[in-house]
């Protein structure tokens, strides 16, 4: 089930493909659709960002929200967790007709976001474990509710049938039940608030504000985890990449592992850095603000300010403090 907006876009794509088949390849048109209703039943490929394996699916309906509804196994096969991350779909004929490795870049990452492989079937045992935890039962037995008093682990609740218990059987593909019916899978909001925010700083600020509203969530612990698992590795990785960066000619595109003493390309044009100071310290101000506002501990605070001092040592504390290689010639 895809967004209506996506359906209208795919109708335009169908018309383009039909025109391409007739006028360029001399074949008969394939889709012959004029509206979204006529597109129902056609095959698409789902491709998650930064991957190279497309998963075949079938359009069965539309929704006004900006979301793609499908079984967890289908999303998991694309290596998505169905948690609000970006996703993409394309017409199967489009990917078969207009794909060529010659279109792909030879740079690092050039093979990503292209359907190098197409998986026609979704095999549940090849999906990620998260998708196997979906309940497929009509009711939850009394034993399940009684086990909540013992605060047992979710993995110990064997009385509830999940997809994992059907792996290897014929019922792993069908007969999925649910406990409560509903007239709508969507809410009054057409898209998540997360997708309406522009910068990553705005998104993180909203996440922290939500954490402050929830009694069972410790905002300081959440901030500490984000700093240790995202911000610090990002800053350190970008600083390391800056030290190992190459330099590229603005004219011919030739790449240099080190800046030549003449500071120009052999063709005489200017060389520019491939990694800028802004990309290195893009999360530094956020990290400083967080460690000053929340109780993240002396260790986390020390790591951030140590990284800040290291960045100042590399770039200088103000604009123009950085020396040129020719200053020492």
mmCIF file of C-alpha atoms in Angstrom:
data_model
loop_
_atom_site.group_PDB
_atom_site.id
_atom_site.type_symbol
_atom_site.label_atom_id
_atom_site.label_comp_id
_atom_site.label_asym_id
_atom_site.label_seq_id
_atom_site.Cartn_x
_atom_site.Cartn_y
_atom_site.Cartn_z
ATOM 1 C CA UNK A 1 0.000 0.000 0.000
ATOM 2 C CA UNK A 2 1.757 3.131 -1.232
ATOM 3 C CA UNK A 3 1.049 6.873 -0.819
ATOM 4 C CA UNK A 4 -1.394 8.439 -3.277
ATOM 5 C CA UNK A 5 1.264 10.957 -4.205
ATOM 6 C CA UNK A 6 3.620 8.128 -5.154
ATOM 7 C CA UNK A 7 0.866 6.468 -7.168
ATOM 8 C CA UNK A 8 0.291 9.597 -9.242
ATOM 9 C CA UNK A 9 4.014 9.907 -9.861
ATOM 10 C CA UNK A 10 4.243 6.270 -10.957
ATOM 11 C CA UNK A 11 1.388 6.810 -13.420
ATOM 12 C CA UNK A 12 3.494 9.502 -15.092
ATOM 13 C CA UNK A 13 6.448 7.115 -15.070
ATOM 14 C CA UNK A 14 4.302 4.439 -16.733
ATOM 15 C CA UNK A 15 3.430 6.822 -19.553
ATOM 16 C CA UNK A 16 7.106 7.647 -20.046
ATOM 17 C CA UNK A 17 8.065 3.954 -20.166
ATOM 18 C CA UNK A 18 5.300 3.191 -22.664
ATOM 19 C CA UNK A 19 6.482 6.050 -24.873
ATOM 20 C CA UNK A 20 10.052 4.780 -24.602
ATOM 21 C CA UNK A 21 8.998 1.261 -25.585
ATOM 22 C CA UNK A 22 7.019 2.435 -28.604
ATOM 23 C CA UNK A 23 9.132 5.266 -30.011
ATOM 24 C CA UNK A 24 12.639 4.158 -29.064
ATOM 25 C CA UNK A 25 12.559 0.366 -28.929
ATOM 26 C CA UNK A 26 9.777 -0.148 -31.487
ATOM 27 C CA UNK A 27 7.780 -2.374 -29.120
ATOM 28 C CA UNK A 28 4.203 -2.303 -27.921
ATOM 29 C CA UNK A 29 3.341 -0.311 -24.806
ATOM 30 C CA UNK A 30 3.261 -2.255 -21.539
ATOM 31 C CA UNK A 31 1.370 -0.348 -18.837
ATOM 32 C CA UNK A 32 -1.377 1.596 -20.667
ATOM 33 C CA UNK A 33 -2.563 3.238 -17.441
ATOM 34 C CA UNK A 34 -4.313 6.597 -17.099
ATOM 35 C CA UNK A 35 -4.935 6.748 -13.348
ATOM 36 C CA UNK A 36 -3.819 5.202 -10.090
ATOM 37 C CA UNK A 37 -6.642 2.658 -10.019
ATOM 38 C CA UNK A 38 -5.360 1.088 -13.235
ATOM 39 C CA UNK A 39 -1.922 0.773 -11.634
ATOM 40 C CA UNK A 40 -3.185 -1.653 -8.974
ATOM 41 C CA UNK A 41 -1.695 -5.121 -9.305
ATOM 42 C CA UNK A 42 1.488 -4.031 -11.064
ATOM 43 C CA UNK A 43 4.877 -5.069 -9.706
ATOM 44 C CA UNK A 44 7.322 -2.688 -8.087
ATOM 45 C CA UNK A 45 10.783 -2.941 -6.552
ATOM 46 C CA UNK A 46 11.492 -1.726 -3.039
ATOM 47 C CA UNK A 47 15.019 -0.446 -2.500
ATOM 48 C CA UNK A 48 16.260 0.935 0.801
ATOM 49 C CA UNK A 49 18.865 3.722 0.810
ATOM 50 C CA UNK A 50 22.528 2.652 0.640
ATOM 51 C CA UNK A 51 21.671 -0.896 -0.460
ATOM 52 C CA UNK A 52 21.932 -2.715 -3.785
ATOM 53 C CA UNK A 53 19.277 -5.448 -3.583
ATOM 54 C CA UNK A 54 15.733 -4.655 -4.702
ATOM 55 C CA UNK A 55 12.757 -6.627 -3.377
ATOM 56 C CA UNK A 56 9.799 -7.259 -5.681
ATOM 57 C CA UNK A 57 6.354 -6.270 -4.394
ATOM 58 C CA UNK A 58 2.862 -5.671 -5.759
ATOM 59 C CA UNK A 59 0.736 -2.523 -5.471
ATOM 60 C CA UNK A 60 -2.546 -3.413 -3.751
ATOM 61 C CA UNK A 61 -3.802 -0.029 -2.547
ATOM 62 C CA UNK A 62 -3.149 3.587 -1.635
ATOM 63 C CA UNK A 63 -3.034 5.752 1.461
ATOM 64 C CA UNK A 64 -3.083 9.508 2.059
ATOM 65 C CA UNK A 65 -0.150 9.279 4.452
ATOM 66 C CA UNK A 66 3.497 9.419 3.436
ATOM 67 C CA UNK A 67 4.248 5.819 4.320
ATOM 68 C CA UNK A 68 4.518 2.468 2.583
ATOM 69 C CA UNK A 69 2.454 -0.279 4.222
ATOM 70 C CA UNK A 70 3.735 -3.824 3.727
ATOM 71 C CA UNK A 71 4.417 -6.966 5.718
ATOM 72 C CA UNK A 72 7.369 -6.761 8.130
ATOM 73 C CA UNK A 73 9.081 -9.532 6.172
ATOM 74 C CA UNK A 74 9.044 -7.407 3.001
ATOM 75 C CA UNK A 75 10.456 -4.368 4.762
ATOM 76 C CA UNK A 76 13.002 -6.501 6.577
ATOM 77 C CA UNK A 77 14.145 -8.071 3.314
ATOM 78 C CA UNK A 78 15.083 -4.536 2.206
ATOM 79 C CA UNK A 79 16.984 -4.155 5.489
ATOM 80 C CA UNK A 80 14.494 -1.646 6.870
ATOM 81 C CA UNK A 81 13.074 -1.735 10.408
ATOM 82 C CA UNK A 82 9.794 0.080 9.597
ATOM 83 C CA UNK A 83 10.713 2.777 12.116
ATOM 84 C CA UNK A 84 10.282 5.899 10.005
ATOM 85 C CA UNK A 85 13.473 5.692 7.944
ATOM 86 C CA UNK A 86 13.561 6.749 4.307
ATOM 87 C CA UNK A 87 12.575 4.207 1.692
ATOM 88 C CA UNK A 88 11.954 4.037 -2.054
ATOM 89 C CA UNK A 89 9.978 2.121 -4.659
ATOM 90 C CA UNK A 90 10.259 1.935 -8.444
ATOM 91 C CA UNK A 91 8.402 0.194 -11.227
ATOM 92 C CA UNK A 92 9.810 -3.223 -12.084
ATOM 93 C CA UNK A 93 9.799 -2.462 -15.814
ATOM 94 C CA UNK A 94 11.619 0.815 -15.172
ATOM 95 C CA UNK A 95 14.464 -0.891 -13.318
ATOM 96 C CA UNK A 96 14.789 -3.614 -15.964
ATOM 97 C CA UNK A 97 14.566 -1.315 -18.976
ATOM 98 C CA UNK A 98 16.603 1.658 -17.796
ATOM 99 C CA UNK A 99 19.348 -0.029 -15.783
ATOM 100 C CA UNK A 100 22.965 -0.315 -16.838
ATOM 101 C CA UNK A 101 26.204 -0.430 -14.893
ATOM 102 C CA UNK A 102 27.477 2.210 -17.316
ATOM 103 C CA UNK A 103 25.100 4.672 -15.656
ATOM 104 C CA UNK A 104 26.728 4.113 -12.260
ATOM 105 C CA UNK A 105 29.563 6.173 -10.872
ATOM 106 C CA UNK A 106 32.999 4.614 -10.474
ATOM 107 C CA UNK A 107 33.519 6.543 -7.226
ATOM 108 C CA UNK A 108 33.161 5.074 -3.741
ATOM 109 C CA UNK A 109 29.483 4.425 -3.067
ATOM 110 C CA UNK A 110 28.594 4.444 -6.750
ATOM 111 C CA UNK A 111 27.086 0.968 -6.538
ATOM 112 C CA UNK A 112 24.692 1.932 -3.750
ATOM 113 C CA UNK A 113 21.078 2.971 -4.331
ATOM 114 C CA UNK A 114 20.927 0.897 -7.523
ATOM 115 C CA UNK A 115 19.161 -2.484 -7.934
ATOM 116 C CA UNK A 116 22.214 -4.558 -8.832
ATOM 117 C CA UNK A 117 20.280 -7.627 -7.694
ATOM 118 C CA UNK A 118 16.525 -8.226 -7.669
ATOM 119 C CA UNK A 119 14.958 -10.686 -5.237
ATOM 120 C CA UNK A 120 11.610 -11.910 -6.634
ATOM 121 C CA UNK A 121 10.489 -13.778 -3.511
ATOM 122 C CA UNK A 122 10.603 -12.874 0.168
ATOM 123 C CA UNK A 123 11.759 -15.836 2.234
ATOM 124 C CA UNK A 124 10.936 -15.279 5.917
ATOM 125 C CA UNK A 125 13.965 -17.196 7.187
ATOM 126 C CA UNK A 126 16.210 -14.713 5.343
ATOM 127 C CA UNK A 127 14.581 -11.694 6.987
ATOM 128 C CA UNK A 128 16.029 -9.985 10.019
ATOM 129 C CA UNK A 129 15.094 -11.374 13.472
ATOM 130 C CA UNK A 130 12.997 -8.294 14.286
ATOM 131 C CA UNK A 131 10.434 -9.276 11.656
ATOM 132 C CA UNK A 132 10.082 -12.737 13.183
ATOM 133 C CA UNK A 133 8.664 -11.283 16.413
ATOM 134 C CA UNK A 134 5.365 -10.202 14.830
ATOM 135 C CA UNK A 135 2.338 -11.702 16.588
ATOM 136 C CA UNK A 136 0.052 -13.630 14.235
ATOM 137 C CA UNK A 137 -2.557 -14.814 16.731
ATOM 138 C CA UNK A 138 -6.200 -13.786 17.169
ATOM 139 C CA UNK A 139 -6.089 -13.579 20.964
ATOM 140 C CA UNK A 140 -3.483 -13.394 23.696
ATOM 141 C CA UNK A 141 -3.947 -16.301 26.136
ATOM 142 C CA UNK A 142 -4.365 -15.776 29.868
ATOM 143 C CA UNK A 143 -0.905 -17.272 30.483
ATOM 144 C CA UNK A 144 0.647 -14.325 28.679
ATOM 145 C CA UNK A 145 -0.991 -11.732 30.923
ATOM 146 C CA UNK A 146 -0.158 -13.710 34.062
ATOM 147 C CA UNK A 147 3.493 -13.882 33.018
ATOM 148 C CA UNK A 148 3.653 -10.076 33.009
ATOM 149 C CA UNK A 149 3.414 -10.132 36.808
ATOM 150 C CA UNK A 150 6.712 -12.021 36.919
ATOM 151 C CA UNK A 151 8.295 -9.392 34.613
ATOM 152 C CA UNK A 152 9.526 -12.166 32.348
ATOM 153 C CA UNK A 153 11.528 -11.474 29.216
ATOM 154 C CA UNK A 154 9.595 -11.116 25.983
ATOM 155 C CA UNK A 155 11.518 -14.057 24.529
ATOM 156 C CA UNK A 156 10.149 -16.288 27.303
ATOM 157 C CA UNK A 157 6.502 -15.623 26.351
ATOM 158 C CA UNK A 158 6.041 -18.803 24.325
ATOM 159 C CA UNK A 159 2.251 -18.839 24.610
ATOM 160 C CA UNK A 160 1.868 -16.154 21.903
ATOM 161 C CA UNK A 161 2.263 -17.362 18.325
ATOM 162 C CA UNK A 162 4.717 -15.289 16.296
ATOM 163 C CA UNK A 163 6.205 -15.636 12.809
ATOM 164 C CA UNK A 164 9.325 -17.178 14.312
ATOM 165 C CA UNK A 165 7.318 -20.225 15.391
ATOM 166 C CA UNK A 166 6.199 -20.769 11.769
ATOM 167 C CA UNK A 167 9.596 -20.551 10.069
ATOM 168 C CA UNK A 168 10.103 -23.598 7.863
ATOM 169 C CA UNK A 169 6.384 -24.363 7.516
ATOM 170 C CA UNK A 170 3.857 -23.442 4.817
ATOM 171 C CA UNK A 171 2.047 -21.083 7.210
ATOM 172 C CA UNK A 172 5.066 -18.787 7.283
ATOM 173 C CA UNK A 173 3.607 -17.142 4.156
ATOM 174 C CA UNK A 174 -0.084 -16.719 5.033
ATOM 175 C CA UNK A 175 -2.814 -16.957 7.701
ATOM 176 C CA UNK A 176 -1.542 -13.960 9.705
ATOM 177 C CA UNK A 177 -4.116 -12.895 12.297
ATOM 178 C CA UNK A 178 -4.447 -9.850 14.555
ATOM 179 C CA UNK A 179 -6.216 -9.135 17.827
ATOM 180 C CA UNK A 180 -8.189 -5.973 17.029
ATOM 181 C CA UNK A 181 -9.840 -4.737 13.850
ATOM 182 C CA UNK A 182 -9.688 -1.111 12.764
ATOM 183 C CA UNK A 183 -11.322 0.995 10.085
ATOM 184 C CA UNK A 184 -8.126 2.900 9.331
ATOM 185 C CA UNK A 185 -4.394 2.280 9.603
ATOM 186 C CA UNK A 186 -3.584 5.980 9.529
ATOM 187 C CA UNK A 187 -4.065 9.025 11.744
ATOM 188 C CA UNK A 188 -5.107 12.592 11.009
ATOM 189 C CA UNK A 189 -1.484 13.515 10.305
ATOM 190 C CA UNK A 190 -0.368 12.743 6.725
ATOM 191 C CA UNK A 191 3.292 12.444 7.659
ATOM 192 C CA UNK A 192 5.449 12.079 10.758
ATOM 193 C CA UNK A 193 6.711 15.172 12.537
ATOM 194 C CA UNK A 194 10.243 13.845 12.129
ATOM 195 C CA UNK A 195 10.024 14.133 8.339
ATOM 196 C CA UNK A 196 8.785 17.736 8.493
ATOM 197 C CA UNK A 197 11.881 18.977 10.315
ATOM 198 C CA UNK A 198 14.788 20.212 8.250
ATOM 199 C CA UNK A 199 18.117 19.829 10.019
ATOM 200 C CA UNK A 200 19.380 16.998 12.172
ATOM 201 C CA UNK A 201 19.682 19.439 15.085
ATOM 202 C CA UNK A 202 15.946 20.175 14.970
ATOM 203 C CA UNK A 203 15.168 16.462 14.841
ATOM 204 C CA UNK A 204 17.355 15.671 17.818
ATOM 205 C CA UNK A 205 15.948 18.574 19.848
ATOM 206 C CA UNK A 206 12.449 17.180 19.297
ATOM 207 C CA UNK A 207 13.620 13.736 20.375
ATOM 208 C CA UNK A 208 15.040 15.137 23.609
ATOM 209 C CA UNK A 209 11.884 17.174 24.283
ATOM 210 C CA UNK A 210 9.806 14.025 23.898
ATOM 211 C CA UNK A 211 12.119 12.213 26.309
ATOM 212 C CA UNK A 212 11.646 14.977 28.877
ATOM 213 C CA UNK A 213 7.864 14.485 28.705
ATOM 214 C CA UNK A 214 8.033 10.732 29.373
ATOM 215 C CA UNK A 215 8.469 9.835 33.038
ATOM 216 C CA UNK A 216 10.127 6.467 32.425
ATOM 217 C CA UNK A 217 12.820 7.965 30.178
ATOM 218 C CA UNK A 218 15.922 9.579 31.652
ATOM 219 C CA UNK A 219 16.864 12.436 29.279
ATOM 220 C CA UNK A 220 20.428 12.574 30.582
ATOM 221 C CA UNK A 221 20.927 8.876 29.874
ATOM 222 C CA UNK A 222 19.429 9.265 26.396
ATOM 223 C CA UNK A 223 21.733 12.201 25.624
ATOM 224 C CA UNK A 224 24.736 10.295 26.959
ATOM 225 C CA UNK A 225 23.961 7.331 24.707
ATOM 226 C CA UNK A 226 23.568 9.566 21.651
ATOM 227 C CA UNK A 227 26.881 11.268 22.385
ATOM 228 C CA UNK A 228 28.788 8.012 22.823
ATOM 229 C CA UNK A 229 27.225 6.105 19.918
ATOM 230 C CA UNK A 230 26.700 8.869 17.332
ATOM 231 C CA UNK A 231 28.245 12.269 17.983
ATOM 232 C CA UNK A 232 31.690 11.263 19.243
ATOM 233 C CA UNK A 233 32.282 8.581 16.560
ATOM 234 C CA UNK A 234 31.067 11.022 13.887
ATOM 235 C CA UNK A 235 33.373 13.836 15.012
ATOM 236 C CA UNK A 236 36.349 11.507 15.429
ATOM 237 C CA UNK A 237 35.732 9.829 12.084
ATOM 238 C CA UNK A 238 35.443 13.141 10.236
ATOM 239 C CA UNK A 239 38.597 14.462 11.891
ATOM 240 C CA UNK A 240 40.468 11.307 10.897
ATOM 241 C CA UNK A 241 39.127 11.568 7.357
ATOM 242 C CA UNK A 242 40.254 15.204 7.178
ATOM 243 C CA UNK A 243 43.810 14.186 8.043
ATOM 244 C CA UNK A 244 43.785 11.544 5.304
ATOM 245 C CA UNK A 245 41.861 13.473 2.683
ATOM 246 C CA UNK A 246 42.830 13.944 -0.929
ATOM 247 C CA UNK A 247 42.724 17.094 -3.038
ATOM 248 C CA UNK A 248 40.823 17.445 -6.285
ATOM 249 C CA UNK A 249 41.357 19.666 -9.307
ATOM 250 C CA UNK A 250 38.410 21.924 -10.116
ATOM 251 C CA UNK A 251 39.051 21.595 -13.853
ATOM 252 C CA UNK A 252 40.242 18.130 -14.844
ATOM 253 C CA UNK A 253 39.137 16.292 -11.699
ATOM 254 C CA UNK A 254 42.559 14.754 -11.038
ATOM 255 C CA UNK A 255 42.957 13.661 -7.420
ATOM 256 C CA UNK A 256 46.091 14.134 -5.315
ATOM 257 C CA UNK A 257 46.878 12.170 -2.174
ATOM 258 C CA UNK A 258 48.867 15.123 -0.826
ATOM 259 C CA UNK A 259 48.800 18.826 -1.667
ATOM 260 C CA UNK A 260 51.646 19.621 -4.132
ATOM 261 C CA UNK A 261 54.073 22.357 -3.098
ATOM 262 C CA UNK A 262 52.962 24.483 -6.049
ATOM 263 C CA UNK A 263 49.365 24.258 -4.730
ATOM 264 C CA UNK A 264 47.978 23.797 -8.239
ATOM 265 C CA UNK A 265 47.194 20.891 -10.532
ATOM 266 C CA UNK A 266 49.538 19.895 -13.341
ATOM 267 C CA UNK A 267 46.978 21.476 -15.649
ATOM 268 C CA UNK A 268 47.433 24.779 -13.823
ATOM 269 C CA UNK A 269 44.042 24.987 -12.140
ATOM 270 C CA UNK A 270 43.145 25.278 -8.468
ATOM 271 C CA UNK A 271 43.048 22.331 -6.074
ATOM 272 C CA UNK A 272 40.351 22.096 -3.435
ATOM 273 C CA UNK A 273 40.019 19.955 -0.335
ATOM 274 C CA UNK A 274 37.517 17.117 -0.448
ATOM 275 C CA UNK A 275 36.665 17.507 3.254
ATOM 276 C CA UNK A 276 35.971 20.887 4.835
ATOM 277 C CA UNK A 277 36.222 22.158 8.381
ATOM 278 C CA UNK A 278 32.461 22.509 8.524
ATOM 279 C CA UNK A 279 31.941 18.801 7.917
ATOM 280 C CA UNK A 280 34.385 17.960 10.712
ATOM 281 C CA UNK A 281 32.774 20.081 13.410
ATOM 282 C CA UNK A 282 29.141 20.035 12.251
ATOM 283 C CA UNK A 283 28.025 18.264 15.453
ATOM 284 C CA UNK A 284 30.565 19.846 17.819
ATOM 285 C CA UNK A 285 28.374 22.774 18.902
ATOM 286 C CA UNK A 286 25.474 20.409 19.529
ATOM 287 C CA UNK A 287 27.666 18.089 21.580
ATOM 288 C CA UNK A 288 28.984 20.998 23.682
ATOM 289 C CA UNK A 289 25.476 22.272 24.322
ATOM 290 C CA UNK A 290 24.307 18.828 25.412
ATOM 291 C CA UNK A 291 27.161 18.124 27.831
ATOM 292 C CA UNK A 292 26.672 21.552 29.430
ATOM 293 C CA UNK A 293 22.894 21.181 29.786
ATOM 294 C CA UNK A 294 22.549 17.533 30.839
ATOM 295 C CA UNK A 295 24.263 15.432 33.468
ATOM 296 C CA UNK A 296 26.165 13.098 31.163
ATOM 297 C CA UNK A 297 29.107 12.567 33.491
ATOM 298 C CA UNK A 298 32.624 13.935 33.606
ATOM 299 C CA UNK A 299 33.918 11.334 31.147
ATOM 300 C CA UNK A 300 31.547 12.279 28.319
ATOM 301 C CA UNK A 301 32.069 15.979 28.965
ATOM 302 C CA UNK A 302 35.831 15.489 28.916
ATOM 303 C CA UNK A 303 35.706 13.590 25.606
ATOM 304 C CA UNK A 304 33.793 16.374 23.884
ATOM 305 C CA UNK A 305 36.058 19.161 25.102
ATOM 306 C CA UNK A 306 39.153 17.107 24.291
ATOM 307 C CA UNK A 307 37.870 16.733 20.728
ATOM 308 C CA UNK A 308 37.150 20.466 20.627
ATOM 309 C CA UNK A 309 40.733 21.237 21.657
ATOM 310 C CA UNK A 310 42.046 18.827 19.032
ATOM 311 C CA UNK A 311 39.974 20.493 16.310
ATOM 312 C CA UNK A 312 41.232 23.926 17.403
ATOM 313 C CA UNK A 313 44.767 22.565 17.238
ATOM 314 C CA UNK A 314 44.218 21.455 13.639
ATOM 315 C CA UNK A 315 42.250 24.421 12.307
ATOM 316 C CA UNK A 316 43.028 27.224 14.736
ATOM 317 C CA UNK A 317 40.604 28.949 17.092
ATOM 318 C CA UNK A 318 39.596 31.648 14.628
ATOM 319 C CA UNK A 319 39.403 32.120 10.899
ATOM 320 C CA UNK A 320 42.793 32.695 9.335
ATOM 321 C CA UNK A 321 44.861 31.011 12.061
ATOM 322 C CA UNK A 322 45.607 27.954 9.950
ATOM 323 C CA UNK A 323 49.040 28.039 8.349
ATOM 324 C CA UNK A 324 49.746 27.124 4.752
ATOM 325 C CA UNK A 325 52.283 24.527 3.723
ATOM 326 C CA UNK A 326 54.176 27.186 1.757
ATOM 327 C CA UNK A 327 54.672 29.244 4.926
ATOM 328 C CA UNK A 328 57.381 26.772 5.883
ATOM 329 C CA UNK A 329 59.002 26.575 2.428
#
